[in-house]
PDB file of C-alpha atoms and ligand atoms in Angstrom:
ATOM      1  CA  MET V 148     250.201 167.835 117.425  1.00 95.00           C
ATOM      2  CA  LYS V 149     253.042 167.090 114.700  1.00 94.00           C
ATOM      3  CA  GLY V 150     256.576 166.081 114.688  1.00 93.00           C
ATOM      4  CA  THR V 151     259.475 165.469 112.178  1.00 92.00           C
ATOM      5  CA  ALA V 152     260.398 161.780 111.797  1.00 91.00           C
ATOM      6  CA  ARG V 153     263.387 162.110 114.081  1.00 92.00           C
ATOM      7  CA  GLY V 154     261.866 164.558 116.632  1.00 92.00           C
ATOM      8  CA  GLU V 155     263.917 167.633 115.265  1.00 93.00           C
ATOM      9  CA  ARG V 156     260.778 169.651 115.457  1.00 93.00           C
ATOM     10  CA  ILE V 157     257.450 169.220 117.061  1.00 94.00           C
ATOM     11  CA  TRP V 158     254.589 171.596 117.073  1.00 95.00           C
ATOM     12  CA  PHE V 159     250.936 171.994 117.605  1.00 97.00           C
ATOM     13  CA  ALA V 160     248.980 172.361 114.214  1.00 96.00           C
ATOM     14  CA  PRO V 161     247.612 174.997 113.918  1.00 96.00           C
ATOM     15  CA  ARG V 162     249.624 176.886 116.741  1.00 96.00           C
ATOM     16  CA  GLY V 163     246.863 179.661 116.360  1.00 97.00           C
ATOM     17  CA  LEU V 164     243.341 179.198 116.008  1.00 98.00           C
ATOM     18  CA  ALA V 165     240.280 181.411 116.340  1.00 98.00           C
ATOM     19  CA  VAL V 166     236.759 179.796 117.605  1.00 98.00           C
ATOM     20  CA  ALA V 167     233.375 180.848 118.563  1.00 98.00           C
ATOM     21  CA  PRO V 168     232.776 180.739 122.469  1.00 98.00           C
ATOM     22  CA  GLY V 169     231.192 177.404 123.364  1.00 97.00           C
ATOM     23  CA  SER V 170     233.500 175.520 120.664  1.00 98.00           C
ATOM     24  CA  THR V 171     234.869 172.110 121.149  1.00 98.00           C
ATOM     25  CA  VAL V 172     238.473 171.584 120.031  1.00 97.00           C
ATOM     26  CA  ARG V 173     239.981 168.405 119.834  1.00 98.00           C
ATOM     27  CA  PHE V 174     243.522 167.864 120.115  1.00 98.00           C
ATOM     28  CA  VAL V 175     245.083 164.541 118.258  1.00 98.00           C
ATOM     29  CA  ASN V 176     248.547 163.426 118.468  1.00 97.00           C
ATOM     30  CA  ARG V 177     249.519 162.974 114.589  1.00 96.00           C
ATOM     31  CA  ASP V 178     253.171 162.270 115.630  1.00 94.00           C
ATOM     32  CA  PRO V 179     254.133 158.662 115.221  1.00 91.00           C
ATOM     33  CA  GLY V 180     257.099 158.729 117.141  1.00 88.00           C
ATOM     34  CA  ASN V 181     256.298 160.922 120.388  1.00 92.00           C
ATOM     35  CA  SER V 182     253.704 161.521 122.864  1.00 94.00           C
ATOM     36  CA  HIS V 183     252.590 165.054 123.579  1.00 96.00           C
ATOM     37  CA  THR V 184     250.271 167.029 125.885  1.00 97.00           C
ATOM     38  CA  ALA V 185     248.074 169.865 125.462  1.00 98.00           C
ATOM     39  CA  THR V 186     248.040 171.804 129.106  1.00 98.00           C
ATOM     40  CA  ALA V 187     246.471 174.976 129.870  1.00 98.00           C
ATOM     41  CA  TYR V 188     248.769 177.725 131.660  1.00 98.00           C
ATOM     42  CA  HIS V 189     247.105 177.662 134.992  1.00 98.00           C
ATOM     43  CA  PRO V 190     247.945 177.719 138.657  1.00 98.00           C
ATOM     44  CA  GLU V 191     245.745 174.489 139.331  1.00 98.00           C
ATOM     45  CA  VAL V 192     247.813 172.739 136.723  1.00 97.00           C
ATOM     46  CA  TYR V 193     251.328 172.564 137.669  1.00 97.00           C
ATOM     47  CA  GLY V 194     251.347 175.700 139.447  1.00 97.00           C
ATOM     48  CA  ARG V 195     251.657 177.758 136.159  1.00 98.00           C
ATOM     49  CA  THR V 196     251.112 181.529 135.913  1.00 98.00           C
ATOM     50  CA  ARG V 197     247.555 181.570 134.172  1.00 98.00           C
ATOM     51  CA  ARG V 198     247.262 182.367 130.688  1.00 98.00           C
ATOM     52  CA  ILE V 199     243.946 181.720 130.055  1.00 98.00           C
ATOM     53  CA  PRO V 200     240.625 183.879 131.065  1.00 98.00           C
ATOM     54  CA  ALA V 201     239.946 183.953 134.616  1.00 97.00           C
ATOM     55  CA  ALA V 202     236.489 182.657 133.882  1.00 97.00           C
ATOM     56  CA  ALA V 203     237.803 179.333 131.967  1.00 97.00           C
ATOM     57  CA  ALA V 204     238.328 175.898 133.570  1.00 97.00           C
ATOM     58  CA  PRO V 205     242.031 174.905 133.204  1.00 98.00           C
ATOM     59  CA  TRP V 206     242.621 171.154 131.215  1.00 98.00           C
ATOM     60  CA  ASP V 207     245.539 169.081 131.006  1.00 98.00           C
ATOM     61  CA  SER V 208     245.321 166.369 128.457  1.00 98.00           C
ATOM     62  CA  ASP V 209     247.879 164.158 130.087  1.00 96.00           C
ATOM     63  CA  PHE V 210     250.173 162.092 127.692  1.00 96.00           C
ATOM     64  CA  LEU V 211     248.473 161.458 124.302  1.00 97.00           C
ATOM     65  CA  LEU V 212     250.269 158.452 122.478  1.00 95.00           C
ATOM     66  CA  PRO V 213     250.154 158.549 118.687  1.00 94.00           C
ATOM     67  CA  ASP V 214     246.415 158.649 117.208  1.00 96.00           C
ATOM     68  CA  GLU V 215     245.242 159.356 121.090  1.00 97.00           C
ATOM     69  CA  SER V 216     242.965 162.459 121.105  1.00 98.00           C
ATOM     70  CA  PHE V 217     241.575 164.902 124.186  1.00 98.00           C
ATOM     71  CA  GLU V 218     238.593 167.385 123.840  1.00 98.00           C
ATOM     72  CA  VAL V 219     237.916 170.689 125.707  1.00 98.00           C
ATOM     73  CA  THR V 220     234.971 172.968 125.115  1.00 98.00           C
ATOM     74  CA  LEU V 221     235.934 176.725 125.511  1.00 98.00           C
ATOM     75  CA  THR V 222     233.072 178.950 126.607  1.00 97.00           C
ATOM     76  CA  ALA V 223     234.675 181.932 128.215  1.00 98.00           C
ATOM     77  CA  PRO V 224     235.665 184.622 125.614  1.00 98.00           C
ATOM     78  CA  GLY V 225     239.462 185.415 125.455  1.00 98.00           C
ATOM     79  CA  VAL V 226     242.777 184.172 124.783  1.00 98.00           C
ATOM     80  CA  TYR V 227     243.880 180.636 125.619  1.00 98.00           C
ATOM     81  CA  ASP V 228     247.700 179.673 125.840  1.00 98.00           C
ATOM     82  CA  TYR V 229     248.527 175.927 126.386  1.00 98.00           C
ATOM     83  CA  TYR V 230     251.817 173.981 126.230  1.00 98.00           C
ATOM     84  CA  CYS V 231     253.037 170.415 125.665  1.00 97.00           C
ATOM     85  CA  ILE V 232     254.665 169.227 128.897  1.00 94.00           C
ATOM     86  CA  PRO V 233     257.716 167.429 127.583  1.00 92.00           C
ATOM     87  CA  HIS V 234     258.239 169.867 124.910  1.00 93.00           C
ATOM     88  CA  GLU V 235     257.539 173.316 126.311  1.00 93.00           C
ATOM     89  CA  MET V 236     261.151 173.793 126.492  1.00 90.00           C
ATOM     90  CA  ALA V 237     261.440 173.332 122.460  1.00 91.00           C
ATOM     91  CA  ALA V 238     258.609 176.075 122.362  1.00 94.00           C
ATOM     92  CA  MET V 239     255.719 173.781 121.497  1.00 96.00           C
ATOM     93  CA  VAL V 240     253.102 175.867 122.566  1.00 98.00           C
ATOM     94  CA  GLY V 241     249.664 176.867 121.021  1.00 98.00           C
ATOM     95  CA  ARG V 242     247.035 179.866 121.364  1.00 98.00           C
ATOM     96  CA  ILE V 243     243.282 179.654 120.775  1.00 98.00           C
ATOM     97  CA  VAL V 244     241.345 182.858 120.680  1.00 98.00           C
ATOM     98  CA  VAL V 245     237.687 182.423 121.798  1.00 98.00           C
ATOM     99  CA  GLY V 246     235.283 185.057 120.431  1.00 98.00           C
ATOM    100  CA  ALA V 247     236.919 188.573 119.948  1.00 97.00           C
ATOM    101  CA  PRO V 248     237.568 191.784 121.833  1.00 96.00           C
ATOM    102  CA  GLY V 249     234.286 193.255 122.736  1.00 94.00           C
ATOM    103  CA  ASP V 250     232.468 190.043 123.733  1.00 97.00           C
ATOM    104  CA  ALA V 251     231.080 190.103 127.125  1.00 95.00           C
ATOM    105  CA  GLY V 252     233.773 189.060 129.808  1.00 95.00           C
ATOM    106  CA  TRP V 253     236.633 189.151 127.056  1.00 97.00           C
ATOM    107  CA  GLU V 254     239.836 188.529 128.515  1.00 98.00           C
ATOM    108  CA  GLY V 255     243.213 189.462 126.567  1.00 97.00           C
ATOM    109  CA  PRO V 256     246.475 187.673 126.367  1.00 97.00           C
ATOM    110  CA  SER V 257     248.399 187.475 129.458  1.00 97.00           C
ATOM    111  CA  ALA V 258     251.053 190.207 130.052  1.00 96.00           C
ATOM    112  CA  ASP V 259     253.294 187.608 132.141  1.00 97.00           C
ATOM    113  CA  ALA V 260     256.693 187.417 130.945  1.00 96.00           C
ATOM    114  CA  GLU V 261     258.118 185.516 134.036  1.00 96.00           C
ATOM    115  CA  ASP V 262     256.671 182.193 133.822  1.00 97.00           C
ATOM    116  CA  VAL V 263     257.287 181.541 130.223  1.00 97.00           C
ATOM    117  CA  SER V 264     260.503 181.627 128.231  1.00 96.00           C
ATOM    118  CA  PRO V 265     261.166 184.366 125.289  1.00 97.00           C
ATOM    119  CA  GLU V 266     261.299 181.347 123.036  1.00 95.00           C
ATOM    120  CA  VAL V 267     257.637 180.338 124.357  1.00 97.00           C
ATOM    121  CA  LEU V 268     256.509 183.961 124.048  1.00 97.00           C
ATOM    122  CA  ALA V 269     257.917 184.309 120.322  1.00 96.00           C
ATOM    123  CA  ALA V 270     256.115 181.181 119.528  1.00 96.00           C
ATOM    124  CA  LEU V 271     252.814 182.446 120.559  1.00 97.00           C
ATOM    125  CA  PRO V 272     250.981 183.941 117.458  1.00 96.00           C
ATOM    126  CA  GLY V 273     249.595 187.460 117.998  1.00 97.00           C
ATOM    127  CA  VAL V 274     245.758 187.834 118.536  1.00 97.00           C
ATOM    128  CA  GLU V 275     245.214 190.013 116.030  1.00 97.00           C
ATOM    129  CA  GLU V 276     247.018 187.684 113.380  1.00 97.00           C
ATOM    130  CA  ILE V 277     244.702 184.725 114.672  1.00 97.00           C
ATOM    131  CA  LEU V 278     241.532 186.529 114.414  1.00 97.00           C
ATOM    132  CA  ALA V 279     242.454 187.880 110.896  1.00 97.00           C
ATOM    133  CA  ASN V 280     243.492 184.367 109.448  1.00 96.00           C
ATOM    134  CA  GLY V 281     241.387 181.926 111.530  1.00 97.00           C
ATOM    135  CA  ARG V 282     244.368 179.636 111.997  1.00 95.00           C
ATOM    136  CA  ILE V 283     247.986 180.253 111.844  1.00 95.00           C
ATOM    137  CA  GLU V 284     250.196 176.864 110.985  1.00 92.00           C
ATOM    138  CA  GLU V 285     253.632 176.396 111.917  1.00 82.00           C
ATOM    139  CA  GLU V 286     254.763 176.861 108.319  1.00 74.00           C
ATOM    140  CA  ASP V 287     253.442 180.366 108.456  1.00 62.00           C
ATOM    141  CA  ARG V 288     256.073 181.093 111.052  1.00 58.00           C
ATOM    142  CA  ALA V 289     258.588 183.909 110.144  1.00 46.00           C
TER     143      ALA V 289
ATOM    144  CA  MET T  95     297.293 136.694 152.506  1.00 40.00           C
ATOM    145  CA  PHE T  96     298.413 138.777 149.892  1.00 41.00           C
ATOM    146  CA  LYS T  97     298.588 136.268 147.451  1.00 40.00           C
ATOM    147  CA  SER T  98     295.165 134.985 148.096  1.00 42.00           C
ATOM    148  CA  THR T  99     293.562 138.440 148.088  1.00 42.00           C
ATOM    149  CA  LEU T 100     295.296 138.719 144.563  1.00 40.00           C
ATOM    150  CA  LEU T 101     293.803 135.405 143.418  1.00 39.00           C
ATOM    151  CA  SER T 102     290.187 136.159 144.234  1.00 42.00           C
ATOM    152  CA  ALA T 103     290.826 139.507 142.622  1.00 42.00           C
ATOM    153  CA  ALA T 104     291.856 137.563 139.562  1.00 40.00           C
ATOM    154  CA  LEU T 105     288.877 135.341 140.061  1.00 40.00           C
ATOM    155  CA  VAL T 106     286.438 138.368 140.156  1.00 42.00           C
ATOM    156  CA  LEU T 107     287.929 139.779 136.925  1.00 41.00           C
ATOM    157  CA  GLY T 108     287.481 136.429 135.330  1.00 38.00           C
ATOM    158  CA  ALA T 109     284.026 136.184 136.167  1.00 39.00           C
ATOM    159  CA  ALA T 110     283.379 139.904 135.106  1.00 40.00           C
ATOM    160  CA  ALA T 111     285.051 138.917 131.619  1.00 39.00           C
ATOM    161  CA  CYS T 112     282.737 135.939 131.381  1.00 38.00           C
ATOM    162  CA  ALA T 113     279.624 137.918 132.442  1.00 40.00           C
ATOM    163  CA  THR T 114     280.395 140.470 129.605  1.00 47.00           C
ATOM    164  CA  ALA T 115     280.739 137.994 126.968  1.00 44.00           C
ATOM    165  CA  HIS T 116     277.668 136.005 128.435  1.00 49.00           C
ATOM    166  CA  ASP T 117     275.680 139.597 128.585  1.00 67.00           C
ATOM    167  CA  GLU T 118     275.999 140.247 124.994  1.00 76.00           C
ATOM    168  CA  ASP T 119     273.981 136.866 124.343  1.00 83.00           C
ATOM    169  CA  ALA T 120     271.586 137.800 127.136  1.00 85.00           C
ATOM    170  CA  LEU T 121     271.060 141.033 125.202  1.00 93.00           C
ATOM    171  CA  ARG T 122     270.710 139.906 121.802  1.00 93.00           C
ATOM    172  CA  MET T 123     266.706 139.224 121.923  1.00 94.00           C
ATOM    173  CA  ALA T 124     264.302 141.061 123.757  1.00 93.00           C
ATOM    174  CA  PRO T 125     263.562 141.554 126.964  1.00 95.00           C
ATOM    175  CA  PRO T 126     267.296 141.947 127.865  1.00 95.00           C
ATOM    176  CA  GLY T 127     266.203 141.295 131.576  1.00 92.00           C
ATOM    177  CA  ASP T 128     267.378 143.096 134.689  1.00 91.00           C
ATOM    178  CA  PRO T 129     268.628 145.982 135.095  1.00 95.00           C
ATOM    179  CA  TYR T 130     267.040 147.181 131.774  1.00 96.00           C
ATOM    180  CA  VAL T 131     263.414 147.913 131.622  1.00 97.00           C
ATOM    181  CA  GLN T 132     261.163 148.460 128.678  1.00 97.00           C
ATOM    182  CA  VAL T 133     261.077 152.147 128.063  1.00 96.00           C
ATOM    183  CA  SER T 134     257.002 152.263 127.092  1.00 95.00           C
ATOM    184  CA  ASP T 135     256.442 150.548 130.333  1.00 95.00           C
ATOM    185  CA  VAL T 136     257.815 153.424 132.470  1.00 93.00           C
ATOM    186  CA  LEU T 137     257.247 156.358 130.149  1.00 93.00           C
ATOM    187  CA  PRO T 138     254.336 157.638 128.158  1.00 93.00           C
ATOM    188  CA  LEU T 139     255.589 156.630 124.832  1.00 93.00           C
ATOM    189  CA  PRO T 140     254.536 153.981 122.144  1.00 92.00           C
ATOM    190  CA  ALA T 141     255.899 150.571 122.522  1.00 94.00           C
ATOM    191  CA  PHE T 142     257.574 150.908 119.067  1.00 95.00           C
ATOM    192  CA  LEU T 143     259.007 154.009 117.856  1.00 95.00           C
ATOM    193  CA  PRO T 144     259.876 154.734 114.386  1.00 94.00           C
ATOM    194  CA  GLY T 145     263.178 154.836 113.784  1.00 94.00           C
ATOM    195  CA  LEU T 146     264.030 153.653 117.146  1.00 96.00           C
ATOM    196  CA  GLY T 147     262.542 150.563 117.534  1.00 97.00           C
ATOM    197  CA  THR T 148     261.516 149.081 121.007  1.00 97.00           C
ATOM    198  CA  LEU T 149     263.746 150.530 123.548  1.00 97.00           C
ATOM    199  CA  PHE T 150     265.145 149.030 126.967  1.00 97.00           C
ATOM    200  CA  VAL T 151     267.193 150.987 129.281  1.00 97.00           C
ATOM    201  CA  ASN T 152     268.788 150.780 132.553  1.00 96.00           C
ATOM    202  CA  PRO T 153     267.236 153.720 134.439  1.00 94.00           C
ATOM    203  CA  GLU T 154     270.342 154.354 136.255  1.00 95.00           C
ATOM    204  CA  THR T 155     272.004 155.080 133.172  1.00 95.00           C
ATOM    205  CA  LEU T 156     269.814 158.023 132.040  1.00 93.00           C
ATOM    206  CA  PRO T 157     269.922 160.127 130.119  1.00 94.00           C
ATOM    207  CA  ALA T 158     272.775 158.868 128.149  1.00 96.00           C
ATOM    208  CA  GLY T 159     271.814 155.134 128.046  1.00 96.00           C
ATOM    209  CA  PRO T 160     272.587 152.946 126.282  1.00 97.00           C
ATOM    210  CA  PHE T 161     269.301 152.250 125.097  1.00 97.00           C
ATOM    211  CA  LEU T 162     268.895 148.905 123.481  1.00 98.00           C
ATOM    212  CA  SER T 163     266.705 149.092 120.543  1.00 98.00           C
ATOM    213  CA  TYR T 164     264.864 145.889 119.081  1.00 98.00           C
ATOM    214  CA  ASP T 165     262.915 145.238 116.026  1.00 98.00           C
ATOM    215  CA  HIS T 166     259.501 144.063 115.688  1.00 97.00           C
ATOM    216  CA  ASP T 167     260.880 140.210 116.189  1.00 97.00           C
ATOM    217  CA  GLY T 168     263.012 141.584 119.050  1.00 97.00           C
ATOM    218  CA  LYS T 169     266.276 141.126 117.822  1.00 98.00           C
ATOM    219  CA  LEU T 170     268.569 143.783 118.905  1.00 98.00           C
ATOM    220  CA  SER T 171     269.273 146.136 116.043  1.00 98.00           C
ATOM    221  CA  ALA T 172     270.723 149.062 117.504  1.00 98.00           C
ATOM    222  CA  THR T 173     272.649 150.704 120.473  1.00 98.00           C
ATOM    223  CA  ILE T 174     271.298 154.170 121.320  1.00 98.00           C
ATOM    224  CA  TYR T 175     272.685 157.020 123.446  1.00 98.00           C
ATOM    225  CA  MET T 176     270.848 160.298 124.056  1.00 97.00           C
ATOM    226  CA  THR T 177     273.213 163.362 125.249  1.00 97.00           C
ATOM    227  CA  PRO T 178     271.583 166.638 126.175  1.00 96.00           C
ATOM    228  CA  LEU T 179     273.205 169.389 124.394  1.00 96.00           C
ATOM    229  CA  GLU T 180     273.267 171.829 127.287  1.00 95.00           C
ATOM    230  CA  GLU T 181     275.193 169.177 129.626  1.00 96.00           C
ATOM    231  CA  LEU T 182     277.870 168.698 126.755  1.00 97.00           C
ATOM    232  CA  GLN T 183     278.408 172.436 126.608  1.00 97.00           C
ATOM    233  CA  ASN T 184     278.405 172.886 130.202  1.00 97.00           C
ATOM    234  CA  GLY T 185     281.482 170.231 130.162  1.00 97.00           C
ATOM    235  CA  THR T 186     279.667 167.036 131.130  1.00 97.00           C
ATOM    236  CA  ALA T 187     281.322 164.053 129.112  1.00 96.00           C
ATOM    237  CA  TYR T 188     279.633 160.453 128.571  1.00 96.00           C
ATOM    238  CA  ASP T 189     282.415 158.228 128.521  1.00 96.00           C
ATOM    239  CA  ASP T 190     282.980 154.336 128.658  1.00 95.00           C
ATOM    240  CA  LEU T 191     279.293 153.931 127.782  1.00 96.00           C
ATOM    241  CA  ALA T 192     278.143 150.183 127.410  1.00 95.00           C
ATOM    242  CA  ILE T 193     277.529 148.619 124.201  1.00 96.00           C
ATOM    243  CA  GLY T 194     274.676 146.288 123.241  1.00 96.00           C
ATOM    244  CA  ALA T 195     276.612 144.255 120.596  1.00 96.00           C
ATOM    245  CA  HIS T 196     280.269 144.756 119.536  1.00 94.00           C
ATOM    246  CA  HIS T 197     279.595 144.762 115.836  1.00 96.00           C
ATOM    247  CA  VAL T 198     278.490 147.962 114.318  1.00 97.00           C
ATOM    248  CA  SER T 199     277.779 148.405 110.794  1.00 97.00           C
ATOM    249  CA  SER T 200     277.083 152.386 110.600  1.00 97.00           C
ATOM    250  CA  VAL T 201     276.214 155.003 112.961  1.00 98.00           C
ATOM    251  CA  ASP T 202     273.602 157.858 112.693  1.00 98.00           C
ATOM    252  CA  ILE T 203     273.849 161.127 114.921  1.00 98.00           C
ATOM    253  CA  TYR T 204     270.835 163.628 115.094  1.00 97.00           C
ATOM    254  CA  TYR T 205     269.336 166.239 116.806  1.00 96.00           C
ATOM    255  CA  ASN T 206     266.099 165.638 118.783  1.00 95.00           C
ATOM    256  CA  ALA T 207     264.021 168.325 120.422  1.00 93.00           C
ATOM    257  CA  GLY T 208     263.094 166.072 123.254  1.00 92.00           C
ATOM    258  CA  HIS T 209     260.691 163.581 124.554  1.00 91.00           C
ATOM    259  CA  PRO T 210     259.293 162.046 127.551  1.00 90.00           C
ATOM    260  CA  GLY T 211     262.301 160.373 129.575  1.00 89.00           C
ATOM    261  CA  VAL T 212     265.006 162.850 127.779  1.00 91.00           C
ATOM    262  CA  GLU T 213     263.022 166.046 127.851  1.00 89.00           C
ATOM    263  CA  LYS T 214     266.060 168.466 127.062  1.00 91.00           C
ATOM    264  CA  PRO T 215     267.105 168.874 123.458  1.00 93.00           C
ATOM    265  CA  HIS T 216     269.797 166.453 122.833  1.00 96.00           C
ATOM    266  CA  ALA T 217     271.590 164.318 120.196  1.00 97.00           C
ATOM    267  CA  HIS T 218     270.602 160.715 119.366  1.00 97.00           C
ATOM    268  CA  VAL T 219     273.955 158.547 118.417  1.00 98.00           C
ATOM    269  CA  VAL T 220     272.625 155.498 116.864  1.00 98.00           C
ATOM    270  CA  LEU T 221     274.875 152.467 116.578  1.00 98.00           C
ATOM    271  CA  PHE T 222     273.008 150.024 113.928  1.00 98.00           C
ATOM    272  CA  HIS T 223     274.403 146.447 114.552  1.00 97.00           C
ATOM    273  CA  ASP T 224     273.786 145.084 111.128  1.00 97.00           C
ATOM    274  CA  ASP T 225     273.156 146.291 107.628  1.00 97.00           C
ATOM    275  CA  GLU T 226     269.379 145.812 107.604  1.00 97.00           C
ATOM    276  CA  ALA T 227     269.060 147.213 111.030  1.00 97.00           C
ATOM    277  CA  LYS T 228     267.957 150.704 110.199  1.00 97.00           C
ATOM    278  CA  GLY T 229     265.221 149.457 107.593  1.00 97.00           C
ATOM    279  CA  ARG T 230     263.746 147.023 110.435  1.00 98.00           C
ATOM    280  CA  LEU T 231     263.435 150.165 112.862  1.00 97.00           C
ATOM    281  CA  ALA T 232     261.951 152.473 110.221  1.00 95.00           C
ATOM    282  CA  LYS T 233     258.463 151.625 111.095  1.00 90.00           C
TER     283      LYS T 233
HETATM  284 CU1  LIG Q  71     255.057 167.678 122.674  1.00 63.74          CU
END
């Protein structure tokens, strides 16, 4: 979680990440002037349309102040999309790919385009791009 | 009867003028007191925001503010307004906003993508109250 000094831009770093099933990822707020959340798109969390595998447990870090962190372990293979509650409007979103297509129980990216804005959809890196690079940084954004 | 109404109106006006002058004194050091609340007490934000300092606001005046900005020593250093771009575009004007102190040495205006409290993309309008204020609020 990062941001410019005056908050003109904020983003997840990386905004795309590939990990093996069972990996624990840690979200750390490295933005000294703002608070952020890492929140899964899921009906059980603020009633959002699900954008993580059906077999996965949703998470919400709640607000992280600068230097605070939150961990989640991802076991179900598939595509996980998450957002920052105060900055979803500014398209602060990220995507984690756990495992790869072909893994037992793999669930690909959500096809929903109703619950999220076009800006959010545009900010989510493609699954193949993530798998090919391992991680996608904000700076890589076209 | 009419005369006494005028007189009481004049007294009220006089009292209001006094209150304003007195308020500027009251606001000079943190905490500014009622109706201002410390932003980090009511929202998930750090107590001191780099560039903005320690903020107090009257919740009734959100989102525009004024936000009163204090340095690490509790000295009033800036008055800040936050105006959502969408609202401005839709015709909302933020007029006759209060000011923390009448001496303004410089003004910065810049874009902010949003933060708890004012989540919509907005402009920060920062009125610095002395030449060194910006430096003291930097970090
Ligand atoms: Cu954020």
